[in-house]
mmCIF file of C-alpha atoms in Angstrom:
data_model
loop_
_atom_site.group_PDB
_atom_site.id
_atom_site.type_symbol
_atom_site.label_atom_id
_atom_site.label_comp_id
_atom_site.label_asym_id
_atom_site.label_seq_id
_atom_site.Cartn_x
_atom_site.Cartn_y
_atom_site.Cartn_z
ATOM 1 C CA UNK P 1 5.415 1.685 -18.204
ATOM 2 C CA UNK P 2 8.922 1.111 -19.379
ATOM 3 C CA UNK P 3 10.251 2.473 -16.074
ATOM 4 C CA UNK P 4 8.099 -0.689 -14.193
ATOM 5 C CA UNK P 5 9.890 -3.139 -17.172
ATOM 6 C CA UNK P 6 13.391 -1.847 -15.488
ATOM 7 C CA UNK P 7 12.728 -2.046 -12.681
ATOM 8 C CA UNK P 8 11.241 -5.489 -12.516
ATOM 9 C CA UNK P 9 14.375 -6.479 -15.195
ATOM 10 C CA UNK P 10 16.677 -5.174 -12.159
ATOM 11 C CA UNK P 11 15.194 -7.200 -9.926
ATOM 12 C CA UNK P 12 15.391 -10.385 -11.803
ATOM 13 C CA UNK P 13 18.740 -9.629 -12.247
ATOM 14 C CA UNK P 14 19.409 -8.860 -8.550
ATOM 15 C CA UNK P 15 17.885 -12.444 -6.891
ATOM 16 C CA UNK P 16 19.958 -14.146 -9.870
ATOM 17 C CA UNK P 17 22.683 -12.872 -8.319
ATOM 18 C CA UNK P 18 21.840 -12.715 -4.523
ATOM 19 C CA UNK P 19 20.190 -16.624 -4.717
ATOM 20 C CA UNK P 20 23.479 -18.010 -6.245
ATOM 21 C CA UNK P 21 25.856 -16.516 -3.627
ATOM 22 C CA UNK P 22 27.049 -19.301 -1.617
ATOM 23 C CA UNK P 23 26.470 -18.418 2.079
ATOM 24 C CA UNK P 24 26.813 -21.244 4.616
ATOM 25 C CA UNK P 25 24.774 -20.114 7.517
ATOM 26 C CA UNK P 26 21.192 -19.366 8.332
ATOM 27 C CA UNK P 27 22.109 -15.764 9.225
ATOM 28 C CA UNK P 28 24.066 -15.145 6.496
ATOM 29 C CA UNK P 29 21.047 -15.945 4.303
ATOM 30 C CA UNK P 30 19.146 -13.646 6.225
ATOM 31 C CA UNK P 31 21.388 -11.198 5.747
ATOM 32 C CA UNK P 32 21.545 -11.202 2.238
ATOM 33 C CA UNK P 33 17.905 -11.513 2.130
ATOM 34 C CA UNK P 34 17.640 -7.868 3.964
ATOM 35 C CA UNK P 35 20.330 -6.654 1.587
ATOM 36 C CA UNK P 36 17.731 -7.825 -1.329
ATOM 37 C CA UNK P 37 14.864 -5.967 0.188
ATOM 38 C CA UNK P 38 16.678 -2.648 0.455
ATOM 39 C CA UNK P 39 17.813 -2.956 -2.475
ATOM 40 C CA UNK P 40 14.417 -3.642 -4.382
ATOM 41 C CA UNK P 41 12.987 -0.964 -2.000
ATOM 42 C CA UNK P 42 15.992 1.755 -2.451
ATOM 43 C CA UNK P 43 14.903 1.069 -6.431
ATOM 44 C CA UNK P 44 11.453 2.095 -5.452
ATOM 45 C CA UNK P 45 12.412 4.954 -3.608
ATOM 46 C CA UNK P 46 14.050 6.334 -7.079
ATOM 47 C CA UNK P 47 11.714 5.358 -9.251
ATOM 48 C CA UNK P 48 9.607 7.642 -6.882
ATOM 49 C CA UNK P 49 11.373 10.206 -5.964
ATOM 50 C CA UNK P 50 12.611 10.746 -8.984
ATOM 51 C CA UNK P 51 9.508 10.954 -11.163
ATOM 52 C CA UNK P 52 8.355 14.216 -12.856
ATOM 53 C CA UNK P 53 5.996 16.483 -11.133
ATOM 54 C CA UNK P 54 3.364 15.872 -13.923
ATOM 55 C CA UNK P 55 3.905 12.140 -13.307
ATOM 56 C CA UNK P 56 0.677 11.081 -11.241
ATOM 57 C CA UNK P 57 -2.700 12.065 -10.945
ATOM 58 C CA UNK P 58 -1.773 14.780 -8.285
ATOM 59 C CA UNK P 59 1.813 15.346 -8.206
ATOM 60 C CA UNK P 60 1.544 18.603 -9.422
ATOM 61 C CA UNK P 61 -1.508 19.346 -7.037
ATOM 62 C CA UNK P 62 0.867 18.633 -4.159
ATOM 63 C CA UNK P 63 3.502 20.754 -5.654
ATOM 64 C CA UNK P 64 1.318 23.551 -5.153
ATOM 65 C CA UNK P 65 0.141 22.363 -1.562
ATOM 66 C CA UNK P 66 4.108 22.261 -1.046
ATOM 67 C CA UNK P 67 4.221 25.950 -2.038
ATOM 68 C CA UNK P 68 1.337 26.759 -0.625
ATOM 69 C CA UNK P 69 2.380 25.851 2.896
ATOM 70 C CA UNK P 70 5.785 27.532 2.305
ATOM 71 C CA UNK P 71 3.969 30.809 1.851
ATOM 72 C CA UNK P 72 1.807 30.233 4.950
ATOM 73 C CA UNK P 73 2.788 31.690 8.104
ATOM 74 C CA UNK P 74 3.070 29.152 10.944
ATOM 75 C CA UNK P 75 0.058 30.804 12.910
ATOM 76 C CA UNK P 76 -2.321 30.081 9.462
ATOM 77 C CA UNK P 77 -0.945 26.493 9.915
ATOM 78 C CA UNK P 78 -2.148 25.946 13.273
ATOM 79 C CA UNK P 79 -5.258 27.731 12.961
ATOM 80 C CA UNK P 80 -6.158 25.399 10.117
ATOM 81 C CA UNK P 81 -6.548 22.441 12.661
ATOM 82 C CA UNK P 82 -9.560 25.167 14.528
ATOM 83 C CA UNK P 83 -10.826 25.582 10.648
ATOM 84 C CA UNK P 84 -10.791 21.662 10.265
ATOM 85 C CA UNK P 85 -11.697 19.821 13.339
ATOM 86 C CA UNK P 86 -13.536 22.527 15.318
ATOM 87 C CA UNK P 87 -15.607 24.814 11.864
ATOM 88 C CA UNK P 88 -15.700 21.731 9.762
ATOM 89 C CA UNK P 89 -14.049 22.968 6.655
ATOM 90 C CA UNK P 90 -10.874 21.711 5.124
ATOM 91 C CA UNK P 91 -9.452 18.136 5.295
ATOM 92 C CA UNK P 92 -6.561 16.917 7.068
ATOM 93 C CA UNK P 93 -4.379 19.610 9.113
ATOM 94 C CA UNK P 94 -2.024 17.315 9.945
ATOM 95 C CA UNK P 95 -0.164 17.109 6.330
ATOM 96 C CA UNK P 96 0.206 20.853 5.923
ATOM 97 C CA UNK P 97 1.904 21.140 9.370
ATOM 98 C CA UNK P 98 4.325 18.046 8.500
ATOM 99 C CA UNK P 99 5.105 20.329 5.193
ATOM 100 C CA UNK P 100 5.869 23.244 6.821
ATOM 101 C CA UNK P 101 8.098 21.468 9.648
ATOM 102 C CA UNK P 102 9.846 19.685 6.358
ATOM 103 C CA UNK P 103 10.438 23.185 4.827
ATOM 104 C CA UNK P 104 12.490 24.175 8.025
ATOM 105 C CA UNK P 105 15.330 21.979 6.538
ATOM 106 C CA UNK P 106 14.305 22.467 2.981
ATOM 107 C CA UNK P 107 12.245 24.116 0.660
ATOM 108 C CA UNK P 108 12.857 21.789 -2.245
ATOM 109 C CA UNK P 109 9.788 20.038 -3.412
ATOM 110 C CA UNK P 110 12.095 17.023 -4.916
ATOM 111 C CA UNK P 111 13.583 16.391 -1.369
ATOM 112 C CA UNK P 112 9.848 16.289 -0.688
ATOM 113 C CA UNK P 113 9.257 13.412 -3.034
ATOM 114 C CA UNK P 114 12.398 11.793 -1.924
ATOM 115 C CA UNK P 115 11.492 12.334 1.919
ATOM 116 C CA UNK P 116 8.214 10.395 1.104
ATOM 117 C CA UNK P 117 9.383 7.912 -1.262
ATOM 118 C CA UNK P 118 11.901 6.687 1.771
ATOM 119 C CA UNK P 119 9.334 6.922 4.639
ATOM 120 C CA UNK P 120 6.985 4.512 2.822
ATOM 121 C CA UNK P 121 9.541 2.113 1.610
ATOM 122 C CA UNK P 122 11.892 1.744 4.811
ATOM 123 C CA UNK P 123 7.870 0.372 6.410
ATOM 124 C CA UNK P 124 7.340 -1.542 3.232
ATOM 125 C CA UNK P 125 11.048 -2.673 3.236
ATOM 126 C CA UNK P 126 10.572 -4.286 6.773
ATOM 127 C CA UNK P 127 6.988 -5.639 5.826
ATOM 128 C CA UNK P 128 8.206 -7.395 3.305
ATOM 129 C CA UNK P 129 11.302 -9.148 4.910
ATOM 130 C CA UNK P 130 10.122 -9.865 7.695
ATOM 131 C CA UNK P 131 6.517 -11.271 6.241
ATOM 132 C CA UNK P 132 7.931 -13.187 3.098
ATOM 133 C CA UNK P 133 10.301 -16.723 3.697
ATOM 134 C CA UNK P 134 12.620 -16.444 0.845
ATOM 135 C CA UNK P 135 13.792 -14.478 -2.104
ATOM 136 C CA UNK P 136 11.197 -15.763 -4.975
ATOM 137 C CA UNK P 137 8.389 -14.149 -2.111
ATOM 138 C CA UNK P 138 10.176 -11.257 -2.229
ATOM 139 C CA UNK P 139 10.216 -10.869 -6.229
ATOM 140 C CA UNK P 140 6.817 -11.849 -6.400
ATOM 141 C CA UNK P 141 5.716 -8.988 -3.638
ATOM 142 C CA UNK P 142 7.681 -6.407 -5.312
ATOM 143 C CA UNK P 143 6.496 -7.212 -8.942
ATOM 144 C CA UNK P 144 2.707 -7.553 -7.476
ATOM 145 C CA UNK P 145 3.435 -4.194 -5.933
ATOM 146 C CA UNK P 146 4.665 -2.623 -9.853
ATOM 147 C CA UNK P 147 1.229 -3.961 -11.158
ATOM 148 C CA UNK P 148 -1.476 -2.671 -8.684
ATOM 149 C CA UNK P 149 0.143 -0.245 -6.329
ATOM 150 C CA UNK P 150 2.714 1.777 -7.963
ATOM 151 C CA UNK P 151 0.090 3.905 -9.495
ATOM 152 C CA UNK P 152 -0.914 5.134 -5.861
ATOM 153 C CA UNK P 153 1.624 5.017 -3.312
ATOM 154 C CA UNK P 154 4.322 5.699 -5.809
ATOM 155 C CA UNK P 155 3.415 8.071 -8.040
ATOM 156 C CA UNK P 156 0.116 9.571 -5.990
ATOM 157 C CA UNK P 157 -1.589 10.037 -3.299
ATOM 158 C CA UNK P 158 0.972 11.343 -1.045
ATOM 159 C CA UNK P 159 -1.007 11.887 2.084
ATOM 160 C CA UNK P 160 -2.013 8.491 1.853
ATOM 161 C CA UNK P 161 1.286 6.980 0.959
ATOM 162 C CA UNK P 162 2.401 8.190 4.430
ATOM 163 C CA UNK P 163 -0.592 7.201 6.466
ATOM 164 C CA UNK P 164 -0.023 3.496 4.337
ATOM 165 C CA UNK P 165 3.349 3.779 5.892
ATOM 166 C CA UNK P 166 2.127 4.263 9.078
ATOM 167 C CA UNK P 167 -0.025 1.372 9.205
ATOM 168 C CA UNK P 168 2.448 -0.845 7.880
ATOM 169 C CA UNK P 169 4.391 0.636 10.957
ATOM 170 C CA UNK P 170 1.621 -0.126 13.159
ATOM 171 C CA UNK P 171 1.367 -3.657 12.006
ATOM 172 C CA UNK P 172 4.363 -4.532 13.644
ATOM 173 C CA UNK P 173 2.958 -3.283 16.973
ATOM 174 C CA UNK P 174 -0.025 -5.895 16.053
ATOM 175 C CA UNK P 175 1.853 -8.864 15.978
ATOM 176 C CA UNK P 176 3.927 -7.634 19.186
ATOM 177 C CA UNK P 177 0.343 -6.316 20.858
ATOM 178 C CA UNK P 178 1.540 -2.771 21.896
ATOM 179 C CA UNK P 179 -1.515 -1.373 21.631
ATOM 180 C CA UNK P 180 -0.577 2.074 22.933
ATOM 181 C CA UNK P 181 1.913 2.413 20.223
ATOM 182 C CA UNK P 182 -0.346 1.315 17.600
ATOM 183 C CA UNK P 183 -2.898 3.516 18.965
ATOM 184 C CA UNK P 184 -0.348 6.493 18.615
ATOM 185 C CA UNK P 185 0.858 5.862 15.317
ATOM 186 C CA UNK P 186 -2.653 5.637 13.714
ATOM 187 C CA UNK P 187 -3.884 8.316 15.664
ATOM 188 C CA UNK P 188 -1.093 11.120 14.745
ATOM 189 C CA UNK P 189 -1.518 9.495 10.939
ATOM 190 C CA UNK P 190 -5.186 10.640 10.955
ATOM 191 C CA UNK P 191 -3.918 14.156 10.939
ATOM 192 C CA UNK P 192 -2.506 13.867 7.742
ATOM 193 C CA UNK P 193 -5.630 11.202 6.096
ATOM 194 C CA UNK P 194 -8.655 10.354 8.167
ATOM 195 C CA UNK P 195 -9.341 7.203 6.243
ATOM 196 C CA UNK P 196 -5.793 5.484 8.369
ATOM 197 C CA UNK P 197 -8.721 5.297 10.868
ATOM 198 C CA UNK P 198 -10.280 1.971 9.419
ATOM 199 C CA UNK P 199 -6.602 0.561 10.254
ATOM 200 C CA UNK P 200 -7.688 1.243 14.144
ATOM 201 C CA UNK P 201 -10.103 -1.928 14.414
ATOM 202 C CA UNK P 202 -7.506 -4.265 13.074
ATOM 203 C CA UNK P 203 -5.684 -4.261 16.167
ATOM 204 C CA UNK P 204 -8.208 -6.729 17.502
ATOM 205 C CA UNK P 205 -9.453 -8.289 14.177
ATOM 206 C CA UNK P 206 -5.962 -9.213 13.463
ATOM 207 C CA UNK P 207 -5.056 -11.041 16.617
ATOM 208 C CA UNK P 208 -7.821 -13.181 16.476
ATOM 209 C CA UNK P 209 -6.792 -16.548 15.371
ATOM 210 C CA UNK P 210 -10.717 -17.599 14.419
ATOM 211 C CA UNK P 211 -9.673 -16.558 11.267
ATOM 212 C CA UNK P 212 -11.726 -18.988 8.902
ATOM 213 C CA UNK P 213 -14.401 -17.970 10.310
ATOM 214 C CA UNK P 214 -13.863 -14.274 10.037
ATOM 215 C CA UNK P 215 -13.031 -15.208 5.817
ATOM 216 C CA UNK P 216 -15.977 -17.167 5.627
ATOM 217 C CA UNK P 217 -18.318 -14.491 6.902
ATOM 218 C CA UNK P 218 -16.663 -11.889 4.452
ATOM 219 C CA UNK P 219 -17.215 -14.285 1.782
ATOM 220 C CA UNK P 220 -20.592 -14.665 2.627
ATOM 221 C CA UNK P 221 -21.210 -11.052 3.238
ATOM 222 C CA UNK P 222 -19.277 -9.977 -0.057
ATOM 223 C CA UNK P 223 -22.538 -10.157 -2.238
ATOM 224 C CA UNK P 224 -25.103 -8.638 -0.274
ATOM 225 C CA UNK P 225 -23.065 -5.668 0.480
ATOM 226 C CA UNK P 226 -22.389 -5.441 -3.355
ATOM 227 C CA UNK P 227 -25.726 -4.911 -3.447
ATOM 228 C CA UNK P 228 -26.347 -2.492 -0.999
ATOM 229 C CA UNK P 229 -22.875 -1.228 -1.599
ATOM 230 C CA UNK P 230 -24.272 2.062 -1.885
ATOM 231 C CA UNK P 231 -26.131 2.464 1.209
ATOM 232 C CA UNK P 232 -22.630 0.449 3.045
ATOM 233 C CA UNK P 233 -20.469 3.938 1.665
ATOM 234 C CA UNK P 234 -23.074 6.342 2.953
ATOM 235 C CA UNK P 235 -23.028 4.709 6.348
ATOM 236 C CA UNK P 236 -19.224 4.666 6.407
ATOM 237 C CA UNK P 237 -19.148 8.301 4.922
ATOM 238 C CA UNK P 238 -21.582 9.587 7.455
ATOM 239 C CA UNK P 239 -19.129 8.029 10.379
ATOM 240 C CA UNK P 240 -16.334 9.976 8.732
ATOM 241 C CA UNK P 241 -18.034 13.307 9.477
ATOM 242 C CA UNK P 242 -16.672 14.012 5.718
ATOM 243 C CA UNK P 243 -18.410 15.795 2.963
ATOM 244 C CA UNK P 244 -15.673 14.158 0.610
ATOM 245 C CA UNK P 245 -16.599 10.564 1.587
ATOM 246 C CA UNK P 246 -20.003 11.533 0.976
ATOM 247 C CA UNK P 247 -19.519 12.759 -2.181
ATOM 248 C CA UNK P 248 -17.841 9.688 -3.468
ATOM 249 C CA UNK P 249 -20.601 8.138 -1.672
ATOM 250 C CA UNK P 250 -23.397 9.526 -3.624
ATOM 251 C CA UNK P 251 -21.547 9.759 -6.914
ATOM 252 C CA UNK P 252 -22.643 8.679 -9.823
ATOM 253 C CA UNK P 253 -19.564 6.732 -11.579
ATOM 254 C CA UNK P 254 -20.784 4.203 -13.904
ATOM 255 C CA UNK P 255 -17.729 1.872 -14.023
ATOM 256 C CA UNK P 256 -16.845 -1.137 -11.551
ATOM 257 C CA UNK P 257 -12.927 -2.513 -10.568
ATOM 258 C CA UNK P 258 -13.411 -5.101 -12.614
ATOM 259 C CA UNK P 259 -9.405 -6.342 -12.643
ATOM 260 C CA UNK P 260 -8.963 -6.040 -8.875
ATOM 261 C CA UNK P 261 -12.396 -7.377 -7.726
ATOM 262 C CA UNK P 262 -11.574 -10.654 -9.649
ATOM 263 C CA UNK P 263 -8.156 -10.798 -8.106
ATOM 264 C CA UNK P 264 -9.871 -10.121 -4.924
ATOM 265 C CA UNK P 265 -12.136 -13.113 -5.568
ATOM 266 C CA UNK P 266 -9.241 -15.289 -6.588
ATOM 267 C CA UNK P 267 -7.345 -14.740 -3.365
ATOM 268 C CA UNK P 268 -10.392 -15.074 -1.695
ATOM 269 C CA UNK P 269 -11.290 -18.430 -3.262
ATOM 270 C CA UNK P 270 -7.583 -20.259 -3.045
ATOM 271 C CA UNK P 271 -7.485 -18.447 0.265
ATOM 272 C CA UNK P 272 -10.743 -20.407 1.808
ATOM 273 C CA UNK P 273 -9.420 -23.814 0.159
ATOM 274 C CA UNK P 274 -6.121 -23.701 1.360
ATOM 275 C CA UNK P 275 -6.395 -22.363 5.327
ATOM 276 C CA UNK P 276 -5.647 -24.972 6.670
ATOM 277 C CA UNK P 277 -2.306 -25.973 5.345
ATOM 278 C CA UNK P 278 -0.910 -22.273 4.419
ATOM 279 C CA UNK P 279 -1.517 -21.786 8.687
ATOM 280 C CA UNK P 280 -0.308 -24.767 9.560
ATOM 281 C CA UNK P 281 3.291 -24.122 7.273
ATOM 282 C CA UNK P 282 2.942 -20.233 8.499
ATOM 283 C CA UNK P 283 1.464 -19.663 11.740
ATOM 284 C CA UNK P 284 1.558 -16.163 11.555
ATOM 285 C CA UNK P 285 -0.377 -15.655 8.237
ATOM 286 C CA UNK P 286 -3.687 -15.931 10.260
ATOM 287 C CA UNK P 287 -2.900 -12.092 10.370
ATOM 288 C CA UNK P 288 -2.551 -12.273 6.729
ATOM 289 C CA UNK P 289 -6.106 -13.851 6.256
ATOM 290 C CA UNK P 290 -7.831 -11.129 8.664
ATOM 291 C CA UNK P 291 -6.497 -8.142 6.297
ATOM 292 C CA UNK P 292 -7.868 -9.718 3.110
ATOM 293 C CA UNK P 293 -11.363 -10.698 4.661
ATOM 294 C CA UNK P 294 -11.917 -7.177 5.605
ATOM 295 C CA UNK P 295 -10.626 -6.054 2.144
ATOM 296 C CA UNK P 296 -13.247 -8.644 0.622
ATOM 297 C CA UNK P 297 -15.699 -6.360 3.312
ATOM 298 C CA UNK P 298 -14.647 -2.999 1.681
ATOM 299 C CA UNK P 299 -13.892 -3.727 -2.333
ATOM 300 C CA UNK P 300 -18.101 -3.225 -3.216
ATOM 301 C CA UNK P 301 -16.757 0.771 -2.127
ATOM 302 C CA UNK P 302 -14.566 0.727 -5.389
ATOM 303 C CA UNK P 303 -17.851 0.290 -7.599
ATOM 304 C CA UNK P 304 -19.285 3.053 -5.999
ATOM 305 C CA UNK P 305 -16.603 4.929 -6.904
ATOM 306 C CA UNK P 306 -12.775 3.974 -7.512
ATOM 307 C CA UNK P 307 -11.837 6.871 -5.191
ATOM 308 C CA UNK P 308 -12.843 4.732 -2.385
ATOM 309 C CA UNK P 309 -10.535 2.318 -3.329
ATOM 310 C CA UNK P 310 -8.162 4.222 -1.128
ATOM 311 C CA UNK P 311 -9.837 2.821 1.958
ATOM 312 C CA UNK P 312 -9.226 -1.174 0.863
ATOM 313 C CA UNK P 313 -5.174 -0.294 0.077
ATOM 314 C CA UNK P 314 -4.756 -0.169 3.910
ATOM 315 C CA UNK P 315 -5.571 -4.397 4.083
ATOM 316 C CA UNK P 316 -5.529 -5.437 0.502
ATOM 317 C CA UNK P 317 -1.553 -4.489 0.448
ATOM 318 C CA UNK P 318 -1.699 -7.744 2.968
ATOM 319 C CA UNK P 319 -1.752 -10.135 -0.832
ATOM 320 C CA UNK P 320 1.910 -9.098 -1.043
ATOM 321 C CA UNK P 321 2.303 -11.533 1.365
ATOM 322 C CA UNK P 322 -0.599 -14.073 2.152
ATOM 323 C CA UNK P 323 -0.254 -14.888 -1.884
ATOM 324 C CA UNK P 324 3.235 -16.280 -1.729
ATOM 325 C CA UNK P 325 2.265 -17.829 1.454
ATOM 326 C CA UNK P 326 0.048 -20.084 -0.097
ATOM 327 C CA UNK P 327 1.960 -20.735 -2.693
ATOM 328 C CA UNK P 328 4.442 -21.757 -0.394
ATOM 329 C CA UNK P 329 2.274 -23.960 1.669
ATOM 330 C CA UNK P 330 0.377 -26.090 -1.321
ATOM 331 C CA UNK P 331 3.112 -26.499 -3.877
ATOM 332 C CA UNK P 332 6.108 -28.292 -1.333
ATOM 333 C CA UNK P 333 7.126 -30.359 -3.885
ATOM 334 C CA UNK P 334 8.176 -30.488 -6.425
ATOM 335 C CA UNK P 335 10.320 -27.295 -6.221
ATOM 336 C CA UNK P 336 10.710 -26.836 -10.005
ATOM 337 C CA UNK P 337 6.714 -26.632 -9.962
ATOM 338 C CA UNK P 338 6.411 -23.998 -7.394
ATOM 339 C CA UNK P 339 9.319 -21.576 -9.287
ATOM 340 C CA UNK P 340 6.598 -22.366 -12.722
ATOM 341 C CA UNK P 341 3.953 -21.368 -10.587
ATOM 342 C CA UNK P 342 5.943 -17.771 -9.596
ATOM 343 C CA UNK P 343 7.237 -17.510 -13.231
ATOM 344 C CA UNK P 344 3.431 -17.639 -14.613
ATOM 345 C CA UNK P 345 2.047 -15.302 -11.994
ATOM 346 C CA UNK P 346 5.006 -13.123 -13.102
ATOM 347 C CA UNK P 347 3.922 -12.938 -16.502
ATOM 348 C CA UNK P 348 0.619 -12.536 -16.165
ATOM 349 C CA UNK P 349 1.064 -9.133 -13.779
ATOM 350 C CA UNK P 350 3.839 -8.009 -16.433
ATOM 351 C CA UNK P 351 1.170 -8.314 -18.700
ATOM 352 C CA UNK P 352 -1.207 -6.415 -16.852
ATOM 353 C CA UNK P 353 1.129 -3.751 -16.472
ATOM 354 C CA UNK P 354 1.447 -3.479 -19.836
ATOM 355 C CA UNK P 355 -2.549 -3.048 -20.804
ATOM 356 C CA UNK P 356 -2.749 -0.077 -17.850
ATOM 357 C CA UNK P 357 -0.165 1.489 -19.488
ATOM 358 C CA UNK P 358 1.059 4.095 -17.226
ATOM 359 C CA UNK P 359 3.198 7.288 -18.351
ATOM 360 C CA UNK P 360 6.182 7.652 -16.859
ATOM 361 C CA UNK P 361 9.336 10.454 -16.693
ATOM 362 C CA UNK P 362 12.049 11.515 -14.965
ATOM 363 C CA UNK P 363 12.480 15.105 -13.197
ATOM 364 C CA UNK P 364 14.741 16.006 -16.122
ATOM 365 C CA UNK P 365 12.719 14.788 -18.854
ATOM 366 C CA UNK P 366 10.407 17.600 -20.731
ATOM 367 C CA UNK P 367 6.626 16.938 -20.370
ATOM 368 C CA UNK P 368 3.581 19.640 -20.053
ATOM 369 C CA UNK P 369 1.711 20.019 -16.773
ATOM 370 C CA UNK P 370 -1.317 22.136 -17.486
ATOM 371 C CA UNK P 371 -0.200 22.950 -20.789
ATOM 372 C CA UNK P 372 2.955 24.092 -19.634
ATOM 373 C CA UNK P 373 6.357 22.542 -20.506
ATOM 374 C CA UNK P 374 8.601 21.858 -17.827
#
């Protein structure tokens, strides 16, 4: 947790700085606007890379996937693809193979971590800048991204870090509609986690420009699939063709996303009411709208079981930019009211990172894994 508190100190610090530079021209705002992104992102990649290997929920589960694969000869690698896609046991080939072709240049699970850690945040890095309008967006997406995705794509779920950073890849063959190349990127991403393959049908659902309707029908849809949510994960398990997805499907968790479905519902709400204007001031954000109407779709899969939240991270990562969007677009004047607005929403996620609570240390730091001290 105090890890997230630097970070986010840093990066108050760092627009302080970078928004009272004097720079005359447009492109030399722009420019220092990419240098704040890499920054912020280069700070992620760190507090990554960096982190102990007991530091996650599976950190040390992919240290031993990492070794694993090292100890693997390369004709067990490929045979694991028959074992997978042709006998139906195993999951995801792909990510083994991309472990052993890292372990050609080095067998060092920290490079690893490091390897990853700059993958996903080069993508997130150009998502960001080139989705946000100036540098308050830019805080707000990176502290938003400290409160309810650091605990996955920074700290776990490697596999799906990657495919994430595929898609966010991919989106930028959306908005420039080369299909093939979106195609390829999701499709080689599947290797290493089948669920990228959800990412497949936004192609088409995020080019369409109807895109109060498409909210409006996942709005109205959102409470009838909560309460067949249930049967709605079976279905999508049983497409998968995965006995995982099926057991999270039929499991028997108790709990409910409480936090995240109500934030879910809040974007969802201010999103509806203020279409109109936020499209008119961005015309691109219609893309922006489709991703969060399809994560309104998927969140009843979290109270099914939380695990599933792993398939709405591929569209609900879209808030980090359709929130400061409408902020942008209803609160034009005065300025000093839309900077309160930030600095509120600010607080509030600094104080939701503080009741999750996370652990955090660095590689040299002692902590037990297991019981054992490293």
């Amino acid at each position: 947790m105090i890890i997230q508190y630097v970070v986010i100190f840093i990066t108050l610090v760092a627009v302080f700085f970078f928004s009272n530079t004097r720079c005359d021209s447009e492109s030399g705002q722009q420019q220092m606007r990419k240098w704040f992104v890499w920054i912020l992102s280069g700070l992620c990649v760190l507090q990554s890379g960096l982190r102990h290997i007991g530091v996650g929920a599976d950190t040390y589960s992919y240290l031993l996937l990492f070794e694993e694969a090292h100890e693997s000869s390369w004709q067990q690698i490929f045979h694991n693809f028959h074992e997978v896609y042709v006998e139906g046991t195993g999951k995801d080939a792909g990510y083994t193979l991309l472990v052993k072709i890292f372990q050609v240049f080095s067998n060092d699970y920290r490079m690893y971590l490091l390897f990853v850690a700059i993958f996903f945040f080069t993508a997130f890095a150009v998502f960001i800048y080139r989705n946000t309008e100036n540098f308050r967006d830019i805080v707000f997406a990176f502290i938003l991204y400290e409160a309810l995705f650091y605990a996955f794509f920074s700290i776990t779920g490697i596999r799906q870090t990657l495919a994430t950073g595929f898609a966010l890849w991919g989106f930028e063959c959306i908005k420039s509609r080369r299909w093939i190349v979106f195609t390829c990127l999701i499709l080689f991403a599947a290797f290493i986690h089948k669920s990228i393959l959800l990412f497949l049908p936004y192609y088409f659902i995020g080019n369409i420009r109807r895109s109060r309707t498409i909210f409006i029908i996942a709005i109205l849809g959102f409470p009838a699939l909560m309460v067949f949510r249930r049967a709605f994960a079976i279905w999508l398990a049983s497409l998968s063709f995965s006995d995982l997805y099926m057991m999270y499907a039929e499991s028997t968790y108790k709990s409910g996303t409480y936090t995240f479905t109500a934030l879910i519902l809040l974007i969802a709400f201010f999103g509806w009411i203020f279409m109109k204007p936020v499209l008119e001031s961005n015309p691109g954000s219609f893309r922006y709208f489709n991703a969060m109407a399809i994560a309104i779709v998927l969140t009843p899969l979290t109270w099914v079981d939380p695990s599933l939240m792993r398939v709405v991270q591929y569209f609900s990562v879209f808030m980090l930019v359709l929130i400061p969007a409408i902020v942008n677009a209803v609160i034009t004047y005065p300025v000093a009211l839309r900077t309160w607005t930030y600095a509120i929403m600010i607080v509030a996620l600094i104080y939701l990172i503080a009741k999750v609570g996370l652990d955090y240390k660095f590689m040299w730091q002692p902590m037990k894994v297991e019981g054992i001290s490293y």
